[in-house]
Coordinates of N, CA and C in Angstrom, one line a residue:
M28 N -20.7 -4.0 -32.9 CA -19.3 -4.6 -33.4 C -18.4 -3.1 -33.4
S29 N -17.3 -3.3 -33.1 CA -16.3 -2.3 -33.4 C -15.9 -1.7 -34.6
P30 N -15.5 -0.6 -35.3 CA -15.1 -0.3 -36.5 C -13.9 -1.1 -36.8
R31 N -13.4 -1.2 -38.0 CA -12.2 -2.0 -38.8 C -11.3 -0.9 -38.4
R32 N -10.0 -1.4 -37.9 CA -8.7 -0.7 -38.1 C -7.8 -0.9 -39.2
N33 N -7.8 0.6 -39.7 CA -7.0 0.4 -40.9 C -5.5 0.5 -40.7
R34 N -5.1 0.4 -39.6 CA -3.4 0.4 -39.4 C -3.3 -0.7 -38.2
P35 N -2.2 -1.4 -38.4 CA -1.7 -2.0 -37.1 C -1.3 -1.2 -35.9
K36 N -1.6 -1.7 -35.0 CA -1.5 -0.8 -33.4 C 0.0 -0.3 -33.5
G37 N 0.0 0.9 -33.2 CA 1.4 1.3 -33.0 C 2.3 2.1 -34.1
A38 N 1.7 1.6 -35.3 CA 2.1 1.8 -36.6 C 1.8 3.1 -37.2
G39 N 2.7 4.0 -37.5 CA 2.4 5.3 -38.3 C 1.6 6.0 -37.6
L40 N 2.1 6.7 -36.2 CA 1.6 7.7 -35.4 C 1.6 9.2 -36.0
S41 N 0.8 9.7 -36.7 CA 1.1 10.9 -37.4 C 1.2 12.1 -36.4
G42 N 0.7 12.3 -35.3 CA 0.9 13.5 -34.5 C 2.2 13.4 -33.8
P43 N 2.5 14.7 -33.2 CA 3.7 14.5 -32.6 C 3.4 14.0 -31.0
S44 N 4.5 13.5 -30.7 CA 4.4 12.8 -29.4 C 4.4 13.8 -28.4
P45 N 3.4 13.7 -27.2 CA 3.3 14.7 -26.1 C 4.6 15.0 -25.4
A46 N 4.8 16.1 -25.3 CA 5.9 16.5 -24.4 C 5.7 15.9 -22.9
P47 N 7.1 15.6 -22.1 CA 6.9 14.8 -20.9 C 6.4 15.9 -19.8
D48 N 6.4 17.1 -20.3 CA 6.0 17.9 -19.0 C 4.7 18.4 -19.4
D49 N 3.8 18.1 -20.1 CA 2.5 18.6 -20.9 C 1.3 18.6 -19.7
G50 N 1.7 17.8 -18.7 CA 0.6 17.7 -17.5 C -0.5 16.9 -17.9
G51 N -0.5 16.0 -18.9 CA -1.4 15.0 -19.3 C -1.5 13.8 -18.3
R52 N -0.8 13.7 -17.4 CA -0.8 12.5 -16.4 C -1.3 12.9 -15.2
Y53 N -1.6 14.5 -15.0 CA -2.1 14.9 -14.0 C -3.6 15.3 -14.2
G54 N -4.2 15.5 -15.3 CA -5.3 15.8 -16.0 C -5.2 17.4 -16.0
G55 N -4.2 18.2 -16.4 CA -4.4 19.2 -16.6 C -3.3 19.9 -17.2
F56 N -3.3 21.5 -17.0 CA -2.0 21.9 -18.1 C -1.3 22.8 -17.4
Q57 N 0.0 23.1 -18.0 CA 1.2 23.5 -17.2 C 1.5 25.0 -18.1
S58 N 1.9 26.0 -17.0 CA 1.8 27.5 -17.5 C 2.8 28.0 -16.8
T59 N 3.3 29.1 -17.2 CA 4.4 29.8 -16.6 C 3.6 31.3 -16.1
E60 N 3.8 31.7 -14.9 CA 3.4 32.7 -14.6 C 4.1 33.7 -13.8
S61 N 4.0 35.0 -13.7 CA 5.3 35.8 -13.0 C 4.4 36.4 -11.6
W62 N 4.7 36.3 -10.5 CA 4.3 36.8 -9.2 C 5.6 36.9 -8.3
Q63 N 5.4 38.1 -7.9 CA 6.5 38.6 -6.7 C 7.9 38.7 -7.4
G64 N 8.1 39.1 -8.8 CA 9.3 39.2 -9.3 C 10.0 37.8 -9.6
E65 N 9.4 36.6 -9.6 CA 10.1 35.5 -10.1 C 8.8 34.8 -11.1
E66 N 9.4 33.7 -11.8 CA 8.7 32.8 -12.6 C 8.3 31.9 -11.7
W67 N 6.8 31.4 -12.0 CA 6.3 30.4 -11.2 C 5.8 29.1 -12.4
S68 N 5.9 28.3 -12.1 CA 5.4 27.1 -13.0 C 3.7 26.6 -12.2
V69 N 3.0 26.4 -12.8 CA 1.7 26.6 -12.7 C 1.2 25.4 -13.3
R70 N 0.8 24.4 -12.4 CA -0.1 23.1 -13.3 C -1.6 23.0 -12.3
H71 N -2.4 23.1 -13.3 CA -3.8 22.8 -13.0 C -4.0 21.3 -13.0
V72 N -4.6 20.8 -11.7 CA -4.7 19.0 -11.4 C -6.1 19.0 -11.1
A73 N -6.4 18.2 -11.9 CA -7.9 17.5 -12.1 C -8.2 17.0 -10.8
G74 N -9.2 16.8 -10.2 CA -9.9 16.0 -9.1 C -9.3 14.5 -9.0
A75 N -9.8 13.8 -10.1 CA -9.6 12.6 -10.3 C -8.1 12.2 -9.8
S76 N -7.0 13.0 -10.2 CA -5.7 12.6 -10.1 C -5.1 12.9 -8.9
A77 N -6.0 13.6 -7.8 CA -5.8 13.7 -6.6 C -6.6 12.9 -5.4
Q78 N -6.8 12.0 -5.9 CA -7.8 10.8 -5.0 C -6.9 10.2 -3.7
G79 N -7.4 10.4 -2.6 CA -6.7 9.8 -1.5 C -5.6 10.7 -1.0
K80 N -5.6 11.7 -1.6 CA -4.5 12.7 -1.1 C -5.3 14.2 -0.4
T81 N -4.7 14.5 0.6 CA -5.2 16.1 1.2 C -3.9 16.9 1.3
Y82 N -4.1 18.2 0.6 CA -3.2 19.1 0.9 C -3.5 20.2 1.8
R83 N -2.7 20.9 2.2 CA -2.7 22.3 2.9 C -2.5 23.6 2.0
C84 N -3.7 24.4 1.5 CA -3.3 25.3 0.8 C -2.5 26.7 1.8
P85 N -1.5 27.1 0.9 CA -0.8 28.3 1.8 C -1.2 29.4 1.5
G86 N -2.5 29.8 0.7 CA -3.1 30.8 0.5 C -4.3 31.0 1.6
C87 N -4.9 30.0 1.9 CA -6.0 30.2 2.9 C -6.0 29.5 4.5
D88 N -4.6 28.6 4.3 CA -4.2 27.8 5.3 C -5.5 26.7 5.7
Q89 N -6.1 26.3 4.6 CA -7.3 25.3 5.0 C -6.8 24.0 3.9
M90 N -7.5 23.0 4.4 CA -7.3 21.4 3.5 C -7.6 21.7 2.2
I91 N -7.1 21.0 1.4 CA -7.7 20.5 0.2 C -8.3 19.3 0.0
P92 N -9.4 18.9 0.0 CA -9.9 17.5 0.3 C -9.6 16.6 -1.0
S93 N -9.4 15.5 -0.6 CA -9.3 14.5 -1.8 C -10.1 14.6 -2.9
G94 N -9.7 14.8 -4.1 CA -10.5 14.8 -5.3 C -11.1 16.0 -5.7
V95 N -10.5 17.0 -5.2 CA -10.9 18.4 -5.5 C -9.8 18.9 -6.5
P96 N -10.4 19.6 -7.8 CA -9.5 20.3 -8.6 C -8.7 21.4 -7.7
H97 N -7.4 21.5 -8.3 CA -6.7 22.6 -7.6 C -5.5 23.2 -8.4
V98 N -4.7 24.0 -8.0 CA -3.6 24.4 -8.7 C -2.1 23.8 -7.9
V99 N -1.2 23.4 -8.6 CA -0.2 23.2 -8.2 C 1.0 24.4 -8.7
A100 N 1.7 25.0 -7.6 CA 2.6 26.0 -8.3 C 4.2 25.9 -7.6
W101 N 5.2 26.3 -8.3 CA 6.5 26.3 -7.6 C 7.3 27.4 -8.4
P102 N 8.4 28.0 -7.7 CA 9.3 29.0 -8.7 C 10.1 28.0 -9.3
E103 N 10.4 28.4 -10.8 CA 10.9 27.9 -11.4 C 12.5 27.6 -11.4
H104 N 13.1 28.5 -10.6 CA 14.4 28.4 -10.1 C 15.0 27.3 -8.9
S105 N 13.5 27.0 -8.3 CA 13.9 26.1 -7.4 C 13.6 24.4 -7.6
G106 N 12.9 24.4 -8.7 CA 12.4 23.2 -9.0 C 11.0 22.5 -8.2
V107 N 10.7 21.5 -8.4 CA 9.5 20.8 -7.9 C 9.5 20.4 -6.5
D108 N 10.7 20.4 -6.1 CA 10.7 20.3 -4.4 C 10.1 21.4 -3.6
E109 N 9.8 22.5 -4.3 CA 9.2 23.7 -3.4 C 7.9 24.0 -4.1
R110 N 7.2 22.9 -4.7 CA 6.1 23.1 -5.0 C 4.6 22.9 -4.0
R111 N 3.7 23.7 -4.0 CA 2.7 23.9 -3.0 C 1.2 23.8 -4.0
H112 N 0.6 23.2 -3.1 CA -0.9 23.0 -3.8 C -1.9 23.9 -3.2
W113 N -2.6 24.6 -4.5 CA -3.5 26.1 -3.8 C -4.9 25.8 -4.4
H114 N -5.9 26.3 -3.6 CA -7.1 26.1 -4.4 C -7.0 27.0 -5.4
K115 N -8.1 27.0 -6.4 CA -8.0 28.0 -7.7 C -8.1 29.5 -7.3
S116 N -9.4 29.6 -6.4 CA -9.6 30.8 -6.0 C -8.4 31.6 -5.2
C117 N -7.7 30.7 -4.2 CA -6.6 31.4 -3.7 C -5.7 31.6 -4.4
W118 N -5.1 30.9 -5.4 CA -4.0 31.5 -6.1 C -4.2 32.5 -7.1
N119 N -5.6 32.4 -7.8 CA -6.1 33.9 -8.6 C -6.0 34.9 -7.6
A120 N -6.2 35.0 -6.2 CA -6.6 36.1 -5.5 C -5.2 36.2 -4.8
K121 N -4.0 35.8 -4.9 CA -2.8 35.6 -4.1 C -2.4 37.1 -4.1
D122 N -2.4 38.1 -5.2 CA -1.7 39.5 -4.8 C -2.8 40.0 -4.1
R123 N -4.2 39.6 -3.7 CA -5.1 40.6 -2.9 C -4.7 40.2 -1.2
R124 N -4.2 39.0 -1.1 CA -4.1 38.6 0.1 C -3.0 39.2 0.9
T125 N -3.0 39.1 2.4 CA -1.6 39.6 3.0 C -1.0 38.6 3.3
S126 N 0.4 38.9 3.6 CA 1.4 37.9 3.7 C 1.3 37.1 4.7
R127 N 0.8 37.6 6.0 CA 0.7 36.6 6.9 C -1.1 36.5 7.2
V128 N -1.0 34.9 7.2 CA -2.6 34.4 7.7 C -2.7 34.5 9.1
Q129 N -3.6 35.1 9.5 CA -4.0 35.2 10.7 C -4.7 33.7 11.5
R130 N -4.3 33.1 12.4 CA -4.8 31.9 13.0 C -5.6 32.4 14.4
S131 N -6.1 31.3 14.7 CA -6.6 31.6 16.1 C -5.6 31.2 17.2
R132 N -5.6 31.1 18.3 CA -4.3 30.8 19.2 C -4.3 29.3 19.4
N133 N -5.3 28.7 19.4 CA -5.3 27.0 19.5 C -5.0 26.3 17.9
A134 N -5.1 27.1 17.0 CA -4.9 26.4 15.6 C -3.6 25.7 15.5
P135 N -3.3 24.6 15.0 CA -2.1 23.9 14.6 C -1.3 24.9 13.2
R136 N -0.1 24.6 13.5 CA 0.6 25.2 12.5 C 1.2 24.2 11.8
F137 N 1.3 24.4 10.4 CA 1.7 23.3 9.9 C 2.6 23.8 8.8

């Protein structure tokens, strides 16, 4: 048997309502980081919220498979249209990477 409810449903919510941009929908949290002289919005995405979707990481040019936790980042001045999905390790190593990713001759360009 479940415990007795002391309050009616929806009445008297004591805590503040979550901000619309808290990342709860995506299973992660959002922060702001500085990189290459710009402010970037960075959201950590849980793997469960990425089911059925694959993305290409701009750091290593490899696919991020469905269901893998990763990072979504975009410059604050441009908005979410410029967001890119990164492996967590690639985002953390972005300052140590070269600007051009070397590809083999027959590798597809995305």
